[in-house]
Phi, psi and omega in degrees: 000122190292133174284354169267018181291159187260150166288338190291314174314304174318305185299315184307287183322319177296309177310307175298309182293339170279347159301300184293326186296320192286343182290114194295340186278000198270120186285170186293327186275325181282333178295311190292309183311294188303336179282322168311312174291332187291310179313298182304317189281329180291334176284333185273330177291323169289333170303312182299311175304316170298325193288310184302326183288331172300316190296328169306308202286322177284326187279358176064042187268023181230030179304335168297124180229152175222173173284110184240137183275118183288316196296322180293317175301309177298322179296315201294312182289337173298313177294334178277326188259004180315313190284353172277346203258318182299330177303314169284001182060034181275139179250144180247137156259106192242123183228120192217138165251151171299124190210133202251138174220136169288118181211177165268108186309328170288348168277309176310337183272301194280336164307293169318298205294310180305313185283342175286307188310319172285335180286324187289309193293350187233022190259108175303154187312143187053009186289200184228132168233130179261120177238142176220133187225127175217200191264352165278333199171162172237136172230158167225118172242136190228149173287126204281152157279320152226269165251200186293153161293153186281108181299330177286333174257352198300322175270012184267155179296138186056031159298117174233116171294160184288157185074358181293152170295143171300351181274007176280133174276346175085010183225011177311300177294321176291333179292309188303312160316306196283329176311313198284342185279323181305310191267357186068021176260180192242133149224147205230144172243128175228147169246123172223116165072041169084005173245148174270138167217133178256116181235121181257140188236111175281000000 
């Protein structure tokens, strides 16, 4: 999928679909078809944004750095995802220290959100997600649905494990890996005692 695709056509399609969905004369079958088109457009938009971000990372377009409070970012995303954890009975265990890191704030935000989304996606029902943060690094551990992920392919683009939800672009961990490469951080994946763990060393 070309990273040069413009956003405007997708936005236009979505706008036209919204207009049609609000039309009173539309029948139920057409409404379902339009809803399917809208869903496909949203997925294409997410895919496009992820590919554009990867291109920017590879071209080193995030050189500016500042002192960023990682704990504040983690707290924000925990709050944003809190409603997702409840239906699956997922528990959170959080152990965090105030941690300032020299990095690009947008990249730190994306890294945390992608790792937290990934943890939610692969956590077993009634499982546990543990988040740890200190001056040495940041880690997320979650009760696994299945076996260990494929370490050879894990950070490759469009890599999805079996059982993953259909809303995944398959680019989240590739983006995390590229962010770590850009910032000089190290990311490692472990599978221990039935749990996935991603560890980022600053």
